Short mmCIF file of C-alpha atoms and ligand atoms in Angstrom, two decimals:
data_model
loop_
_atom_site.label_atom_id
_atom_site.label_comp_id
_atom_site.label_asym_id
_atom_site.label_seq_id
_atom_site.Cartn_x
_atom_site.Cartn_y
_atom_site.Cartn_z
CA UNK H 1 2.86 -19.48 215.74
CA UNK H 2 4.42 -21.20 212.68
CA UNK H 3 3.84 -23.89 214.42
CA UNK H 4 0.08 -23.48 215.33
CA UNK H 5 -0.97 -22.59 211.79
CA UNK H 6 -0.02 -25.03 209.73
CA UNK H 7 -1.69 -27.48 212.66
CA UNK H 8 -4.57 -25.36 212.44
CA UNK H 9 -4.48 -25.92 208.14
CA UNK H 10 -4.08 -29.38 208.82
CA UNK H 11 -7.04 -29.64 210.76
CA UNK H 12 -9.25 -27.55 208.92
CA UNK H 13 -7.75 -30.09 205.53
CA UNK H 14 -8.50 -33.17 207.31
CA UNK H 15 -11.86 -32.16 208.52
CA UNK H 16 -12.60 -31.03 204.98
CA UNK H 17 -11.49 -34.02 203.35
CA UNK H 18 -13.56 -35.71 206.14
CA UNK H 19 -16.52 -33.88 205.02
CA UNK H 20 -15.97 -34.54 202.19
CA UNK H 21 -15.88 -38.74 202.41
CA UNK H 22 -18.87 -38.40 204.54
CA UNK H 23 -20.97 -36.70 201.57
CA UNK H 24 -19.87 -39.19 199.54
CA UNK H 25 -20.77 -41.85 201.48
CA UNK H 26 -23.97 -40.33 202.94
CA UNK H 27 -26.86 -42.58 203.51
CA UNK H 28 -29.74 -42.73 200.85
CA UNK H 29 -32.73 -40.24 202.02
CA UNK H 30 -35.54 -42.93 202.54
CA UNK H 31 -38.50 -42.02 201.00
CA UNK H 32 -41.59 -43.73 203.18
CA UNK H 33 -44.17 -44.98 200.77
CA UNK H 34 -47.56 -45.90 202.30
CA UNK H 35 -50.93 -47.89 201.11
CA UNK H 36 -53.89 -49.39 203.26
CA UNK H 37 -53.41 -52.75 201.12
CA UNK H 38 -51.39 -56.30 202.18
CA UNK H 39 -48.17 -57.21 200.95
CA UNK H 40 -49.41 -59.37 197.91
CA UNK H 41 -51.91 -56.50 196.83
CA UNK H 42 -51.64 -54.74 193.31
CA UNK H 43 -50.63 -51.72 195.80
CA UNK H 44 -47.77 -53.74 196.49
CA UNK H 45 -47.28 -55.13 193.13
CA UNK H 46 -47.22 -51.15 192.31
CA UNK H 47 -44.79 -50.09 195.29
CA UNK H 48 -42.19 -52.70 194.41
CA UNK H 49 -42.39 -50.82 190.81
CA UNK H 50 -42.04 -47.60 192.35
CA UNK H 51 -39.54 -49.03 194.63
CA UNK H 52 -37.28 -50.93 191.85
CA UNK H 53 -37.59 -47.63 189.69
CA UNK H 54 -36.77 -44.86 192.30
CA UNK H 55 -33.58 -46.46 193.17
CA UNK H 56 -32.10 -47.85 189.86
CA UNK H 57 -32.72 -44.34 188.19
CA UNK H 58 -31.62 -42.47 191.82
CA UNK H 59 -28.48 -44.83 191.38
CA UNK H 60 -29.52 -45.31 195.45
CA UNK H 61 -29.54 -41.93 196.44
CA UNK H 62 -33.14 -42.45 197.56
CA UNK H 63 -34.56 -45.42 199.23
CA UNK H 64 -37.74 -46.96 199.77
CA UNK H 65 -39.47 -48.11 202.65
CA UNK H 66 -42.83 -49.89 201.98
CA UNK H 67 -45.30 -49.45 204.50
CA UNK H 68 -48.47 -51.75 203.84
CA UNK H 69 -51.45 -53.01 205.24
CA UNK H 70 -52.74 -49.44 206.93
CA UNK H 71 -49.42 -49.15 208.91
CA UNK H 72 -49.13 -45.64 208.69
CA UNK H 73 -53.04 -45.20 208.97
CA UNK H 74 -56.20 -45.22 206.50
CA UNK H 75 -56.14 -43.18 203.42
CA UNK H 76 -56.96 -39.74 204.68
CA UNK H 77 -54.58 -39.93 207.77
CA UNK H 78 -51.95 -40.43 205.42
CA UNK H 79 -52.96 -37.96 202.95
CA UNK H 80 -52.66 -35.59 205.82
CA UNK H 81 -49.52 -37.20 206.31
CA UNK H 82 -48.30 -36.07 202.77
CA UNK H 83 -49.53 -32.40 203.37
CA UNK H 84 -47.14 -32.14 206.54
CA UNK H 85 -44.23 -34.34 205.62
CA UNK H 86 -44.69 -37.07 208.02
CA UNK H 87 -45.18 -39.50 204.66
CA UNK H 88 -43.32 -39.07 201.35
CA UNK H 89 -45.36 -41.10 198.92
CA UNK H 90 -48.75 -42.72 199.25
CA UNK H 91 -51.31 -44.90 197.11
CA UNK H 92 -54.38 -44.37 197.45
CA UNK H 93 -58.22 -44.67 196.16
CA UNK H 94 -59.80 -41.78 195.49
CA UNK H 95 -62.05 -42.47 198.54
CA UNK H 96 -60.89 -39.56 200.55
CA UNK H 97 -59.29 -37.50 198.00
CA UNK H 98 -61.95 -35.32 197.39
CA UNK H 99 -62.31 -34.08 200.62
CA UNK H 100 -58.48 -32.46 199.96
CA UNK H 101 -58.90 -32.03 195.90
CA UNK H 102 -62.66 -31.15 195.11
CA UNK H 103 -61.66 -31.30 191.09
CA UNK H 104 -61.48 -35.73 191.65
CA UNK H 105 -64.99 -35.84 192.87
CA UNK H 106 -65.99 -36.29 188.93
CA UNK H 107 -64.14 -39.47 188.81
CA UNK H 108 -66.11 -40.92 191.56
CA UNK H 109 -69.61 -40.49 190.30
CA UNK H 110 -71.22 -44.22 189.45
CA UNK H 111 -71.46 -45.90 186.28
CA UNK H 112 -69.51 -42.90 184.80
CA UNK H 113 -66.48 -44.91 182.45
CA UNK H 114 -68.10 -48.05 180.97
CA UNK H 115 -64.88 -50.22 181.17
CA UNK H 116 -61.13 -49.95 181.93
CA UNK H 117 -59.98 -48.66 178.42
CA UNK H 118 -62.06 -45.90 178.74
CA UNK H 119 -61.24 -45.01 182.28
CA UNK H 120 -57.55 -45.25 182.05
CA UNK H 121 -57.66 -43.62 178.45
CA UNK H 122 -59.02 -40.47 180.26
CA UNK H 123 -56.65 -40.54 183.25
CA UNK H 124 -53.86 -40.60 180.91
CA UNK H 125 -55.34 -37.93 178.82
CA UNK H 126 -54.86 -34.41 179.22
CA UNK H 127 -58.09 -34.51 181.66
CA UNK H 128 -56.02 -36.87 184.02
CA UNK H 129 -52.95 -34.40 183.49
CA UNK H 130 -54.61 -31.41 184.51
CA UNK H 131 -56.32 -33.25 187.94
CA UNK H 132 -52.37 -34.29 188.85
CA UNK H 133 -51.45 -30.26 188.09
CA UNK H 134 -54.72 -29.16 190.10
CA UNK H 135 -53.18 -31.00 193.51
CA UNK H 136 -50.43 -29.08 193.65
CA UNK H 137 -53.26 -26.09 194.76
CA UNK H 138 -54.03 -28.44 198.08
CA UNK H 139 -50.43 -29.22 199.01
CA UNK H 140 -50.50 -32.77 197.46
CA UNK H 141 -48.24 -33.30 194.82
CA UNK H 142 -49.94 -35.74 192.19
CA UNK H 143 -47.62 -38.16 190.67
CA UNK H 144 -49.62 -40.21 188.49
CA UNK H 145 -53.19 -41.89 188.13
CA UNK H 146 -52.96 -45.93 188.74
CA UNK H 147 -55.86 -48.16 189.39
CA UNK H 148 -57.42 -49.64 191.93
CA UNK H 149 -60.80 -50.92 189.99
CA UNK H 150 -64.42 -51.38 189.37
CA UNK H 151 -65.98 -51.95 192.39
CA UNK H 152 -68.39 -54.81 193.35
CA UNK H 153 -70.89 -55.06 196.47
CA UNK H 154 -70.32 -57.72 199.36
CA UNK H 155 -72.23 -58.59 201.99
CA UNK H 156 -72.72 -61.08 204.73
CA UNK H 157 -77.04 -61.44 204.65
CA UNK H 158 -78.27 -62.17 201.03
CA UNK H 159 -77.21 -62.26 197.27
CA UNK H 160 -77.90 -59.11 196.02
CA UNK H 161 -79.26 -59.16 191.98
CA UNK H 162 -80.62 -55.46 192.23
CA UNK H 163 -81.13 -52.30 194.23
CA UNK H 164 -84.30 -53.90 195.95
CA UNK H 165 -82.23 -56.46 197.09
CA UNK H 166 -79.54 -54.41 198.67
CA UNK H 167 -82.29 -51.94 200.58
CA UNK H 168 -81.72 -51.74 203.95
CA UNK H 169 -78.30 -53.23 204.10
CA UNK H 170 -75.40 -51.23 206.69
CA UNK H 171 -73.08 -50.68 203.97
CA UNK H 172 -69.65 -49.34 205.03
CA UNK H 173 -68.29 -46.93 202.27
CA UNK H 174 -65.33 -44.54 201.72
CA UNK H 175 -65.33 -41.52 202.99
CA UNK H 176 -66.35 -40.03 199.91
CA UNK H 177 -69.38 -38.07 199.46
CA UNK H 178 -70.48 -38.87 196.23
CA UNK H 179 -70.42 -42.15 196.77
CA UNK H 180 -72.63 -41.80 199.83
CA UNK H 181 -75.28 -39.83 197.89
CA UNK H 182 -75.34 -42.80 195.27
CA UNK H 183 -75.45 -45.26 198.04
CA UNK H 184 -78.08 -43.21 200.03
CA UNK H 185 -80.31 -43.36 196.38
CA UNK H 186 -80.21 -46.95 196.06
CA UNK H 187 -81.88 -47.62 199.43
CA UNK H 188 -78.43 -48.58 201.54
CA UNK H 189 -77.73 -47.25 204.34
CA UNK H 190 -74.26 -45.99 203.87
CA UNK H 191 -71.53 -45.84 206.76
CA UNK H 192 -68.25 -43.91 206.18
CA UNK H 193 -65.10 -45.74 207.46
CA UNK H 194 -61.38 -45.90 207.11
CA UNK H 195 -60.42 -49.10 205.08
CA UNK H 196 -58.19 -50.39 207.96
CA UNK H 197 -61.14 -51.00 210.04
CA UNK H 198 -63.40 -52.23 207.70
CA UNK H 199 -62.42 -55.72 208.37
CA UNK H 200 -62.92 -56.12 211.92
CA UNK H 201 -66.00 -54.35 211.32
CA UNK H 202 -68.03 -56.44 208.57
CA UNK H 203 -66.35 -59.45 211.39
CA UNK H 204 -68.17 -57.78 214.38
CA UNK H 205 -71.39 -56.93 212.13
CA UNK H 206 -71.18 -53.61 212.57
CA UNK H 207 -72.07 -53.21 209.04
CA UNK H 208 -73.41 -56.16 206.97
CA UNK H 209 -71.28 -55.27 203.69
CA UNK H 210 -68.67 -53.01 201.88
CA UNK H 211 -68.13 -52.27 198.00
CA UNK H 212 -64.56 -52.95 196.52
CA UNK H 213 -62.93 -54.24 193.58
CA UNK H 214 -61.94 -58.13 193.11
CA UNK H 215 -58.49 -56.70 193.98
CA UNK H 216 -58.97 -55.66 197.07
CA UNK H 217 -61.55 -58.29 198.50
CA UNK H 218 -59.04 -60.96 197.06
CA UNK H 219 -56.30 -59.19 198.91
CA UNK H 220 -57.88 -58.57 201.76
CA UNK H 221 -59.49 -61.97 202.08
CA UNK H 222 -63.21 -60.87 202.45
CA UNK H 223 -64.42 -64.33 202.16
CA UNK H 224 -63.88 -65.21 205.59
CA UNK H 225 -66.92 -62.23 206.68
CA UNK H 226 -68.64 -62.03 203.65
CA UNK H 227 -70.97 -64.51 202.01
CA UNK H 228 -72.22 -62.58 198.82
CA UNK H 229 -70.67 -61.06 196.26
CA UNK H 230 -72.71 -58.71 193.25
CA UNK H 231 -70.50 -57.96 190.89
CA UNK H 232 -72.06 -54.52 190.42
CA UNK H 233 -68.96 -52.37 188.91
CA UNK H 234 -71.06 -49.75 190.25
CA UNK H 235 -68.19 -47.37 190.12
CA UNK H 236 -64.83 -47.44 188.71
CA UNK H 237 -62.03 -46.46 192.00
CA UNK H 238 -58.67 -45.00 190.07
CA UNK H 239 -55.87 -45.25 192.54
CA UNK H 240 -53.24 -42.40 192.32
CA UNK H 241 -49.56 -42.33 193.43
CA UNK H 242 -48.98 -39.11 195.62
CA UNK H 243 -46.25 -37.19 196.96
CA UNK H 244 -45.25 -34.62 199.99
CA UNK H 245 -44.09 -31.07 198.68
CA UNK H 246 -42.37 -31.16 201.50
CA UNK H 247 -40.10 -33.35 200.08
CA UNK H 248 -40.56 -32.89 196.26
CA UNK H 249 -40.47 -28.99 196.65
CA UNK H 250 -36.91 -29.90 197.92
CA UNK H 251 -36.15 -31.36 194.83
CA UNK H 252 -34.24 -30.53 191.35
CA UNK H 253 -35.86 -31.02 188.28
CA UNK H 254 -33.69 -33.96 187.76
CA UNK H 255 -35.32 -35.56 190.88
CA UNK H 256 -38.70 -34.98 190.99
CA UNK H 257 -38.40 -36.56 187.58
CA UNK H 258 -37.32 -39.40 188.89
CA UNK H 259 -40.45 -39.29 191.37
CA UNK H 260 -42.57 -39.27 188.29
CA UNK H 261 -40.88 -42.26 186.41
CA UNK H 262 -41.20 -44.58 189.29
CA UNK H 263 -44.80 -43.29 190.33
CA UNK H 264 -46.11 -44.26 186.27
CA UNK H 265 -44.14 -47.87 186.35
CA UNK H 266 -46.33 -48.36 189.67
CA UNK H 267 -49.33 -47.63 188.19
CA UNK H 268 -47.74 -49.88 184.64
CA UNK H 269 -47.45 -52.19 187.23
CA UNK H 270 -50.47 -51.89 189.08
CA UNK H 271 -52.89 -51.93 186.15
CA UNK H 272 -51.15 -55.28 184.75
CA UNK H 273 -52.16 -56.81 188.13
CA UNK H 274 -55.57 -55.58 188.23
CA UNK H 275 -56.23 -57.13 184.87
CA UNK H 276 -54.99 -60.34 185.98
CA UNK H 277 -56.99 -60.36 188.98
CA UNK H 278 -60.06 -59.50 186.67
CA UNK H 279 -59.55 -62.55 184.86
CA UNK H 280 -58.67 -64.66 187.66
CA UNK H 281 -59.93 -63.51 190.60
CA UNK H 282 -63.55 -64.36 190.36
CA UNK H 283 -62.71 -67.97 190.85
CA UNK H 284 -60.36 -67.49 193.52
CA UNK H 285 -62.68 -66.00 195.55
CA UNK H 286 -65.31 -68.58 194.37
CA UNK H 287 -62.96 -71.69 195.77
CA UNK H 288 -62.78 -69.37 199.05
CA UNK H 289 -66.84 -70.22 199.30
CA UNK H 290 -67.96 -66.99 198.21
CA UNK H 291 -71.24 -66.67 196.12
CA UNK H 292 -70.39 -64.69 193.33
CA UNK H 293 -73.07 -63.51 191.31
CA UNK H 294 -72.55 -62.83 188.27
CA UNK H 295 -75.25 -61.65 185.91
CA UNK H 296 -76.25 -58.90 187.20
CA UNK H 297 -78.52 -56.40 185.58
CA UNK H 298 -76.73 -52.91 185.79
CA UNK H 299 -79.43 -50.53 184.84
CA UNK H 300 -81.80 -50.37 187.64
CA UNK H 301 -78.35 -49.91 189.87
CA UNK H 302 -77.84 -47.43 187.18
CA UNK H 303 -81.65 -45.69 187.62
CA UNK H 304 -81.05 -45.65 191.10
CA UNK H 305 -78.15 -43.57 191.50
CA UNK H 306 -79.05 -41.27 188.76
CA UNK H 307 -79.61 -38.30 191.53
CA UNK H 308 -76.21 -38.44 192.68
CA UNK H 309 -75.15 -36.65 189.25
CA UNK H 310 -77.50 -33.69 190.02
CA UNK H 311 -76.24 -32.88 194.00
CA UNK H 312 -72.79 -33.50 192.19
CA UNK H 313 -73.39 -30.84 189.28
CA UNK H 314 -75.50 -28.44 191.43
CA UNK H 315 -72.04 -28.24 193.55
CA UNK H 316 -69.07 -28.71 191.13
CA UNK H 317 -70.90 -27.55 187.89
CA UNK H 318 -70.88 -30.10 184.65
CA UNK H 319 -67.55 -29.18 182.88
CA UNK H 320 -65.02 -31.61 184.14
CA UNK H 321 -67.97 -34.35 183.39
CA UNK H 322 -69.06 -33.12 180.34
CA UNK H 323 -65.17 -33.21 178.90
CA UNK H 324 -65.03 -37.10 180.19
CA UNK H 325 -68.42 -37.92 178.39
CA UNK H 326 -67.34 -35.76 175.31
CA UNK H 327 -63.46 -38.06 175.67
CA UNK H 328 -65.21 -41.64 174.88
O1 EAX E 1 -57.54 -48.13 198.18
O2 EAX E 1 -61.05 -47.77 201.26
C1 EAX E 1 -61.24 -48.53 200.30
O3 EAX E 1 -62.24 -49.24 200.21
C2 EAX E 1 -60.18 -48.59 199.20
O4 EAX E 1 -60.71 -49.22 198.07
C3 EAX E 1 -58.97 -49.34 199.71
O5 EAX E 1 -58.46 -48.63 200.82
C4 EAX E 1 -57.87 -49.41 198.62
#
């Protein structure tokens, strides 16, 4: 029986020192990271960020998969993702958000920040702050606010200088609500899709045009369906960097720190890009044959899409906007 136990120690020593050397060695948890843009978007440009980050300050106990281009579905699919822990992180527009976190609505109403420094003055004020805390009620945990920009119309009929020149258009838009109440004002007729079909889509002529920022319809190569380009900045479209609870709830301090770090050098990194592209992009798209006008005259767009600020305040009250206006 001597004989047995100390066998049986042995055993138990070696499988505990095995144990042991397995923890240490244990593969990093991969953290799936998703975003509807291609691989040489400023969603990309952000996700390497996020990427780079995560892991140096993890020292590789997390890793990051990038999935791009819509290959874990379009923005709300993956939100829904986040809320059940089949995604980890995910950049997104606001375009669906609202439908999940009523409180972002405000940032979506037209013409409401007059340039960048404004808008991403306010998302990293205490009013940004507070819409990251507020997600947390919605199972979405809000990371932090990056950009996706001011967004321009395109379409594949006629060059568009004001609101009478866009009535009647099939205009795809997010699947935002406010947004469709502005479009619905201007005389558009406004058709809610997911970004990864809008593509195929405007190619078919299912809808003659969509609304984004230079970013996207430089990443996304809009040129080759789309003739005209307005550049409207009808709207400003934040981007934010979300995660699952299911995962962060899971987390020490320590580590959902880490989270955090890595989801503001995205949006560092993101923003940088998105200035760039605003200086550059124009032309870009201009050698890829689009018309680009230019000089456009924003306050009839403005006029137009004035009654989308009462349906929004009649539902959501005027606090949250009144704070923004009151921020300049
Ligand atoms: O977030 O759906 C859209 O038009 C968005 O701007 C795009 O997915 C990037």
């Amino acid at each position: 029986t001597a004989h047995f136990a100390r066998k049986t120690l042995t055993t138990a020593i070696t499988g505990a020192s095995l144990a042991f050397l397995a923890l240490n060695a244990q593969a990093a948890q991969t953290v799936n990271l998703g975003h509807t843009l291609s691989d040489s978007s400023h969603y990309s440009v952000g996700a390497d960020a996020f990427k780079e980050t995560l892991e140096r300050l993890s020292d590789g106990e997390f890793e990051v998969v990038e999935h791009t281009a819509g290959a874990l579905g379009g923005e709300r699919a993956m939100i829904e993702g986040l809320q059940i822990g089949t995604v980890d992180v995910v950049i997104t527009s606001t375009g669906p958000l609202g439908n999940f976190v009523p409180e972002t609505y405000v940032l979506d109403l037209p013409f409401l920040f007059e340039d960048y420094d404004q808008a991403r003055c306010v998302l990293d004020s205490e009013i940004g702050q507070e819409l990251l805390d507020k997600m947390s009620d919605h199972d979405i945990v809000g990371l932090a606010w990056s950009e996706n920009g001011f967004r321009h119309m395109t379409n594949s009929q006629r060059s568009v200088k004001t609101p009478a020149d866009a009535e009647g258009l099939k205009v795809r838009t997010m699947e935002n609500k406010v947004h469709m109440a502005a479009f619905e004002q201007m005389g558009v007729h406004p058709t809610p899709m997911a970004f990864p079909e809008v593509f195929t889509a405007l190619q078919q002529g299912t809808v003659d045009g969509q609304e984004n920022p230079i970013t996207v319809i430089v990443a996304t190569k809009f040129w080759e369906v789309q003739d005209h380009l307005s550049l409207t900045g009808h709207v400003y479209s934040p981007a934010a960097v979300l995660g699952s609870p299911i995962l962060l709830d899971g987390l020490s301090d320590e580590e959902r720190g880490w989270f955090v770090e890595a989801a503001q050098a995205a949006a560092e990194a993101t923003r940088e890009e998105v200035s760039r592209l605003e200086r550059e992009g124009v032309a870009l798209l201009r050698e890829n044959g689009m018309t680009v006008e230019t000089d456009i005259d924003k306050a009839p767009f403005q006029e137009a899409v004035q009654p989308a600020y009462e349906i929004y305040t009649e539902q959501y009250g005027s606090e949250m906007l009144d704070r923004i206006r009151a921020s300049d």
